Coordinates of C-alpha atoms in Angstrom, one line a residue:
D12 CA 3.4 -22.2 2.1
S13 CA 2.2 -25.4 2.8
Y14 CA 3.1 -26.1 -1.5
A15 CA 6.3 -25.5 -0.9
R16 CA 9.0 -26.9 -4.4
R17 CA 10.8 -29.6 -3.3
R18 CA 14.6 -28.6 -3.9
P19 CA 17.6 -31.1 -2.8
G20 CA 17.6 -31.1 1.2
N21 CA 14.3 -30.0 1.7
P22 CA 12.6 -33.6 2.9
S23 CA 9.6 -31.5 4.7
A24 CA 8.3 -31.0 0.7
T25 CA 5.0 -33.6 0.4
P26 CA 4.6 -36.0 -3.0
S27 CA 1.6 -34.1 -3.1
A28 CA 3.3 -30.4 -2.6
K29 CA 6.2 -31.5 -5.6
A30 CA 3.0 -32.3 -8.3
M31 CA 1.4 -29.2 -6.8
D32 CA 4.4 -26.8 -8.0
D33 CA 5.0 -29.4 -11.3
S34 CA 2.8 -27.6 -12.7
L35 CA 4.0 -24.3 -13.0
D36 CA 5.7 -25.9 -16.1
D37 CA 3.2 -27.3 -18.0
G38 CA 0.4 -26.7 -19.8
L39 CA -2.2 -24.9 -19.5
L40 CA -5.2 -28.0 -19.8
A41 CA -2.5 -29.5 -17.4
R42 CA -3.5 -27.3 -14.9
C43 CA -6.5 -26.6 -15.8
R44 CA -7.3 -30.4 -14.4
R45 CA -5.8 -30.1 -11.5
V46 CA -7.4 -26.7 -10.3
L47 CA -10.5 -28.6 -11.2
S48 CA -9.8 -32.1 -9.9
P49 CA -12.9 -31.8 -7.6
R50 CA -10.5 -33.7 -5.2
R51 CA -8.5 -30.8 -4.9
M52 CA -11.0 -28.3 -5.1
L53 CA -13.0 -30.1 -1.8
Q54 CA -10.4 -29.8 1.0
R55 CA -11.2 -28.5 3.5
G56 CA -8.5 -24.9 3.3
E57 CA -10.0 -24.6 -0.2
V58 CA -13.1 -24.4 0.4
S59 CA -12.8 -22.3 3.0
G60 CA -11.0 -20.0 1.6
A61 CA -13.4 -19.8 -1.3
L62 CA -16.0 -17.6 1.4
G63 CA -12.6 -16.1 2.7
D64 CA -14.0 -12.2 0.1
L65 CA -17.5 -12.8 0.3
G66 CA -17.6 -10.7 3.2
T67 CA -17.0 -7.9 -0.1
F68 CA -18.5 -9.0 -2.7
L69 CA -22.4 -9.8 -0.8
P70 CA -22.2 -6.5 0.2
D71 CA -21.4 -4.9 -3.0
V72 CA -24.3 -6.6 -5.3
V73 CA -27.2 -6.4 -3.2
A74 CA -26.1 -2.8 -1.8
L75 CA -26.0 -2.0 -6.0
S76 CA -29.3 -3.9 -6.2
S77 CA -31.2 -2.1 -3.8
V78 CA -29.5 1.2 -5.1
M79 CA -30.1 0.6 -9.0
G80 CA -33.3 -1.9 -8.8
S81 CA -33.8 -3.9 -11.8
A82 CA -31.1 -1.6 -14.1
L83 CA -29.0 -3.6 -12.9
P84 CA -28.8 -6.8 -14.5
A85 CA -27.4 -9.1 -11.2
A86 CA -28.1 -12.0 -12.7
S87 CA -25.0 -10.8 -15.2
F88 CA -23.3 -9.7 -12.2
V89 CA -23.2 -12.4 -10.1
F90 CA -22.2 -15.2 -13.1
F91 CA -19.1 -13.1 -15.4
S92 CA -17.8 -12.8 -11.7
G93 CA -18.1 -17.0 -11.1
L94 CA -16.7 -16.8 -14.7
W95 CA -13.2 -15.0 -13.9
N96 CA -12.5 -16.2 -10.9
L97 CA -12.8 -20.4 -12.7
V98 CA -10.7 -18.7 -15.2
S99 CA -8.4 -16.7 -12.9
G100 CA -7.7 -19.9 -10.8
C101 CA -7.0 -21.7 -13.7
L102 CA -4.0 -19.8 -15.0
F103 CA -2.9 -18.3 -12.2
D104 CA -3.5 -22.0 -10.2
L105 CA -3.6 -19.0 -6.7
P106 CA -6.2 -17.6 -4.2
L107 CA -6.7 -14.4 -6.8
P108 CA -10.2 -13.2 -6.1
I109 CA -12.5 -11.5 -8.7
Q110 CA -14.0 -8.4 -6.6
P111 CA -16.0 -5.2 -7.9
M112 CA -13.7 -1.9 -8.5
H113 CA -14.7 -0.1 -4.9
T114 CA -14.4 3.1 -6.5
V115 CA -16.8 2.2 -9.3
V116 CA -18.7 1.1 -6.5
A117 CA -19.4 3.7 -4.3
V118 CA -19.5 6.4 -7.2
A119 CA -22.6 4.1 -7.9
L120 CA -24.1 4.2 -4.8
T121 CA -24.1 7.9 -3.8
E122 CA -24.1 9.8 -7.0
G123 CA -25.6 7.6 -9.2
L124 CA -24.2 5.7 -12.1
T125 CA -26.5 4.5 -15.0
Y126 CA -26.3 0.9 -15.9
P127 CA -25.0 2.3 -19.3
Q128 CA -22.3 4.0 -18.0
L129 CA -21.1 1.4 -15.8
V130 CA -20.6 -0.7 -19.3
A131 CA -18.7 2.0 -20.8
S132 CA -16.9 2.4 -17.2
G133 CA -16.0 -0.6 -17.8
L134 CA -14.9 -0.5 -21.2
W135 CA -12.8 2.9 -20.1
L136 CA -11.2 0.6 -17.8
G137 CA -11.0 -2.8 -19.5
A138 CA -9.0 -0.8 -22.7
M139 CA -6.5 1.4 -19.9
F140 CA -5.2 -1.9 -18.3
T141 CA -5.1 -3.6 -21.5
L142 CA -2.9 -1.4 -22.6
L143 CA -1.1 -0.7 -19.9
G144 CA -0.7 -4.8 -19.1
G145 CA 0.3 -5.2 -22.6
S146 CA 3.3 -2.7 -23.0
G147 CA 4.5 -3.5 -18.9
S148 CA 3.9 0.1 -18.3
V149 CA 1.9 -0.6 -14.8
E150 CA 5.2 0.7 -13.4
R151 CA 6.3 3.8 -15.3
A152 CA 2.2 5.1 -14.9
R153 CA 2.0 4.9 -11.1
R154 CA 4.7 6.7 -10.2
C155 CA 3.0 9.2 -12.0
I156 CA 0.1 9.7 -9.7
P157 CA 1.0 10.3 -6.1
V158 CA -0.2 8.2 -3.2
C159 CA -2.0 11.0 -1.6
V160 CA -4.3 11.6 -4.8
V161 CA -4.8 8.3 -4.8
R162 CA -6.0 8.8 -0.5
G163 CA -8.1 11.2 -1.0
L164 CA -10.6 9.9 -2.9
Q165 CA -10.6 6.6 -0.9
L166 CA -11.1 9.0 1.8
G167 CA -13.8 11.1 0.4
L168 CA -15.1 8.6 -1.0
G169 CA -15.6 5.9 1.9
L170 CA -16.9 9.4 4.5
K171 CA -19.7 9.2 1.2
V172 CA -20.1 5.4 1.6
F173 CA -20.5 5.3 5.3
S174 CA -23.0 8.7 5.1
T175 CA -24.8 6.7 2.6
G176 CA -24.8 3.4 5.0
A177 CA -26.3 5.0 8.5
G178 CA -29.1 7.0 6.6
M179 CA -29.8 3.3 5.2
A180 CA -29.3 1.8 9.3
T181 CA -31.5 4.0 10.3
R182 CA -35.0 4.8 7.5
E183 CA -37.4 2.7 9.4
R184 CA -38.7 4.2 12.6
A185 CA -40.0 1.3 14.2
L186 CA -37.9 -0.8 16.7
L187 CA -37.7 -4.3 14.9
T188 CA -39.7 -5.6 11.4
H189 CA -41.2 -9.1 10.7
S190 CA -37.7 -8.8 8.3
L191 CA -35.8 -8.0 10.5
D192 CA -35.5 -4.6 9.8
G193 CA -35.7 -1.3 12.1
L194 CA -33.9 0.3 14.7
L195 CA -33.1 -2.6 17.3
A196 CA -31.6 -4.6 14.2
A197 CA -29.8 -1.4 12.8
L198 CA -28.4 -1.7 16.6
L199 CA -28.2 -5.4 17.0
S200 CA -25.6 -5.6 13.5
A201 CA -24.1 -2.3 14.6
A202 CA -22.9 -4.3 18.1
V203 CA -21.7 -7.2 15.4
A204 CA -19.8 -4.8 13.5
L205 CA -18.5 -3.6 16.2
A206 CA -17.0 -6.4 18.0
L207 CA -15.9 -8.6 15.0
Y208 CA -13.9 -5.3 13.6
G209 CA -10.9 -6.6 11.9
D210 CA -11.6 -10.3 13.1
R211 CA -11.0 -12.5 9.5
K212 CA -11.8 -15.8 11.3
R213 CA -14.6 -14.1 11.8
P214 CA -15.9 -11.3 9.1
A215 CA -18.4 -9.2 10.3
S216 CA -19.6 -8.7 7.0
L217 CA -20.1 -12.8 6.6
V218 CA -22.0 -12.6 10.4
L219 CA -24.0 -9.6 9.2
F220 CA -24.7 -11.6 5.8
A221 CA -26.0 -14.5 7.4
L222 CA -28.6 -12.2 9.3
G223 CA -30.0 -10.6 6.4
C224 CA -30.5 -13.8 4.8
A225 CA -32.0 -14.7 7.7
G226 CA -34.5 -11.6 7.6
V227 CA -34.9 -12.4 3.6
A228 CA -36.4 -15.3 4.5
R229 CA -38.9 -14.4 6.2
A230 CA -39.6 -11.6 4.2
L231 CA -39.9 -14.1 1.0
P232 CA -43.6 -16.1 1.0
A233 CA -41.9 -19.5 -0.9
P234 CA -38.5 -20.3 -1.8
P235 CA -37.6 -19.7 -5.7
S236 CA -38.5 -21.8 -8.7
L237 CA -35.4 -22.9 -10.4
G238 CA -34.9 -23.1 -14.2
L239 CA -32.1 -22.3 -17.1
H240 CA -31.2 -18.8 -17.1
S241 CA -29.4 -16.9 -19.6
P242 CA -26.6 -14.6 -18.2
L243 CA -26.0 -12.3 -20.7
A244 CA -27.8 -8.9 -20.2
P245 CA -28.4 -7.0 -23.2
V246 CA -26.6 -4.5 -24.5
P247 CA -27.4 -1.1 -23.3
T248 CA -27.4 2.0 -25.8
V249 CA -24.4 4.1 -24.9
D250 CA -24.7 8.1 -25.8
A251 CA -21.5 10.1 -25.6
A252 CA -22.3 11.6 -22.2
D253 CA -22.7 8.7 -21.2
W254 CA -18.9 7.9 -22.3
W255 CA -17.9 11.3 -21.1
H256 CA -19.2 11.1 -17.7
A257 CA -18.0 7.4 -17.2
L258 CA -14.7 8.3 -18.0
V259 CA -14.3 11.5 -15.6
R260 CA -16.6 10.4 -12.5
A261 CA -15.4 7.0 -12.6
A262 CA -12.4 5.7 -14.8
L263 CA -10.6 7.9 -13.7
P264 CA -10.7 7.9 -10.5
Q265 CA -10.5 3.7 -9.9
L266 CA -6.9 3.9 -12.3
P267 CA -5.2 5.0 -9.9
V268 CA -6.7 2.9 -6.3
T269 CA -6.9 -0.1 -8.8
L270 CA -2.9 0.5 -10.4
L271 CA -1.8 1.1 -6.3
N272 CA -4.3 -1.3 -4.2
A273 CA -5.3 -4.2 -6.4
V274 CA -2.1 -4.6 -9.2
V275 CA 0.5 -3.5 -8.0
A276 CA -0.2 -4.4 -4.3
T277 CA -1.7 -7.5 -5.5
A278 CA 1.4 -8.7 -7.3
K279 CA 3.8 -8.5 -4.0
L280 CA 1.3 -10.3 -1.8
A281 CA 1.2 -12.9 -3.8
E282 CA 4.8 -12.6 -3.6
D283 CA 5.3 -12.8 -0.3
L284 CA 2.3 -15.5 0.5
Y285 CA 4.3 -18.2 -1.9
P286 CA 8.1 -17.1 -2.2
R287 CA 9.0 -20.5 -3.8
R288 CA 6.2 -20.0 -6.7
D289 CA 5.4 -18.8 -9.7
T290 CA 3.8 -16.0 -9.5
P291 CA 2.3 -13.3 -12.0
S292 CA 3.5 -10.1 -12.5
V293 CA 2.5 -6.5 -11.8
D294 CA 2.2 -6.5 -16.0
A295 CA -0.1 -9.9 -15.9
I296 CA -2.5 -8.7 -13.0
A297 CA -2.9 -5.6 -14.7
L298 CA -3.0 -7.5 -18.5
S299 CA -5.8 -9.6 -16.7
V300 CA -8.1 -6.9 -15.3
G301 CA -8.1 -5.8 -18.4
L302 CA -9.3 -8.8 -20.8
S303 CA -11.6 -9.9 -18.6
N304 CA -13.4 -6.1 -18.1
L305 CA -13.1 -5.5 -21.4
S306 CA -14.5 -8.7 -23.4
T307 CA -17.7 -8.8 -20.9
A308 CA -18.2 -5.7 -19.8
A309 CA -21.3 -5.5 -22.8
V310 CA -22.8 -8.3 -22.0
G311 CA -23.6 -7.6 -17.8
H312 CA -19.6 -8.1 -16.3
F313 CA -19.4 -5.4 -13.5
P314 CA -15.7 -3.5 -13.1
S315 CA -13.9 -5.9 -11.7
C316 CA -10.2 -6.3 -10.4
H317 CA -8.3 -8.7 -8.0
G318 CA -7.6 -7.1 -4.6
C319 CA -5.0 -7.7 -2.7
G320 CA -6.8 -7.6 0.7
G321 CA -9.4 -10.6 -0.8
L322 CA -5.9 -12.5 -2.2
A323 CA -5.1 -11.6 2.4
G324 CA -8.5 -12.9 3.3
Q325 CA -8.7 -16.2 1.4
H326 CA -5.3 -16.9 2.3
Q327 CA -5.9 -16.6 5.8
F328 CA -9.2 -19.0 5.2
G329 CA -7.2 -21.6 4.2
A330 CA -6.8 -21.3 0.6
R331 CA -3.8 -22.0 -1.4
T332 CA -4.7 -22.7 -5.1
G333 CA -6.9 -21.3 -7.9
S334 CA -8.7 -24.5 -6.8
S335 CA -10.6 -21.9 -4.1
M336 CA -11.2 -19.6 -7.5
A337 CA -12.5 -22.3 -9.4
L338 CA -15.3 -23.3 -6.6
L339 CA -15.8 -20.5 -5.9
G340 CA -16.9 -19.6 -9.8
L341 CA -18.7 -22.7 -10.9
C342 CA -20.8 -21.8 -7.2
K343 CA -21.6 -18.3 -9.3
M344 CA -22.2 -19.3 -12.4
G345 CA -24.6 -22.2 -10.6
L346 CA -26.4 -19.7 -8.7
A347 CA -26.8 -17.2 -11.6
V348 CA -28.1 -20.1 -14.4
A349 CA -30.2 -21.9 -11.9
L350 CA -32.7 -18.6 -10.5
G351 CA -32.0 -16.1 -13.0
P352 CA -32.3 -12.2 -12.3
A353 CA -35.7 -11.9 -11.6
P354 CA -36.1 -14.2 -8.1
L355 CA -32.1 -12.3 -7.5
L356 CA -33.4 -9.1 -7.6
R357 CA -36.7 -10.0 -5.0
A358 CA -33.7 -11.7 -3.1
F359 CA -31.8 -8.5 -2.8
A360 CA -34.7 -6.3 -2.7
A361 CA -35.9 -8.1 0.5
F362 CA -32.3 -8.1 2.3
P363 CA -33.2 -5.6 5.8
P364 CA -31.9 -1.8 5.1
A365 CA -30.7 -1.9 8.8
V366 CA -28.8 -5.2 7.7
L367 CA -27.4 -3.3 4.5
G368 CA -27.0 -0.2 5.7
V369 CA -24.7 -1.1 8.9
L370 CA -22.1 -3.3 5.8
L371 CA -22.3 -0.8 4.2
A372 CA -21.2 1.5 6.5
V373 CA -17.9 -1.0 7.8
G374 CA -17.1 -0.6 3.7
G375 CA -17.3 2.7 4.1
V376 CA -14.2 2.8 7.3
E377 CA -12.6 0.4 5.1
L378 CA -12.4 2.4 2.2
A379 CA -11.6 6.0 4.1
A380 CA -9.4 4.0 6.5
C381 CA -6.5 3.7 3.5
A382 CA -5.9 7.5 4.5
R383 CA -4.0 6.6 7.8
D384 CA -0.3 5.8 5.7
V385 CA -0.2 9.1 4.2
R386 CA 2.9 11.5 5.5
G387 CA 4.2 14.7 5.2
R388 CA 2.6 18.1 5.6
C389 CA 1.8 18.6 1.5
G390 CA 0.3 14.9 1.8
F391 CA -1.6 15.8 3.9
V392 CA -2.7 18.4 2.2
I393 CA -2.9 17.0 -0.5
M394 CA -5.1 14.1 0.5
L395 CA -7.7 16.8 2.4
S396 CA -8.3 18.8 -0.7
G397 CA -9.2 15.5 -2.7
A398 CA -11.8 14.5 0.3
G399 CA -13.3 17.4 0.4
S400 CA -13.7 18.3 -3.5
V401 CA -15.2 14.1 -3.2
L402 CA -17.6 14.9 -0.9
R403 CA -18.8 18.7 -2.5
L404 CA -17.8 18.4 -6.3
G405 CA -18.0 14.6 -7.0
T406 CA -14.7 12.4 -7.7
G407 CA -14.1 13.2 -11.4
A408 CA -13.8 16.7 -10.3
A409 CA -11.5 16.0 -7.1
F410 CA -9.4 13.4 -9.2
L411 CA -8.5 17.0 -11.2
I412 CA -8.2 19.2 -8.0
S413 CA -5.9 16.5 -6.3
C414 CA -3.8 16.2 -9.4
T415 CA -3.7 19.7 -10.0
A416 CA -2.5 20.1 -6.5
A417 CA 0.3 17.7 -6.6
A418 CA 1.9 19.0 -9.3
A419 CA 1.7 22.6 -8.0
F420 CA 3.3 21.3 -4.9
R421 CA 5.8 19.3 -6.8
L422 CA 6.9 22.9 -9.2
A423 CA 6.8 24.7 -5.8
V424 CA 9.0 22.6 -4.0
A425 CA 12.1 22.4 -7.8
A426 CA 11.3 26.4 -7.5
A427 CA 12.6 25.9 -3.6
S428 CA 15.5 23.4 -4.6
V429 CA 17.0 25.3 -6.9
R430 CA 17.2 29.2 -5.3

């Protein structure tokens, strides 16, 4: 860690490293000034690291916009993602990312959530994580939900997203169109994805996104005009059915995934990457996730969390402080305010489906691959039951079936041990 705290007998720590770590004992305003320092934000590692998680964020935004169209406030989505990048960077001074919640994204793409249901999902999840983080109950809640239940949901949703992406990539039957759509573009994108799969220095998602942007540039006749646009989306009307569908189909299935991957795993990874710095606890991360969703979900913020994979990616690209997140946040906010919803939607709509489909398929593979750590016959049966239920019945029913199966196996094991 290049920002190691200076200690007696540690001559390797530089004065700049000492100054950075002294920030841990400073007030919030002093930390904000340091995080927002242009000299610090524009260091090569921080600039490079800011791009480390765009390979996840950008495909999600483009895919959701292509499926939901004008019903999704794309400019608000981008703006509030940037706002919470900025806030997170200033609060923690670590490269903690802000990512769309992947289970909610997958359900929206494959099962058709409406925008009011997305808002309700964000408010449900915001309330849940605010309560868990504020009461210090994160670890107790995590222990109540077996990992095999979470992995079953991820496996089923990953397969559904992969199927959706494959269908999108092969929708256009022409070999190649003017906007870089068609079977040839799909084959080229798939080849790039396979060649660069797992390469953190040259992420396939960023290369494919650049290819898609070339298609957008060819499809749009002129660059969009700039202006000043409000980032706030109108507050939608959410009825009782929306609240129920959001809870059962999105919020409850997302809860254990976020607890495991975006709270517990992120806190542990931050501790491993920065052992000499004060890193946030699981309760602090849960509270951050909860308050961000609870406060801005109603005005356009898509349900989001801090991601373990995003933290690893940004660290791999060179980010070491919250300045990288602040830089990324300011860029997102500026883009949303300058372009507004209509130009962003036109750009997203022009993104070649052949490239976007491959991006989605890669995302589906990554989501499904999380299930590889399940061990034991009982865990494997529960995971497959959940995955099959997702494919046939949807995420809400799959979550309930998986939890019931896990409880039944626990009772059977307990009864066997008594005998």
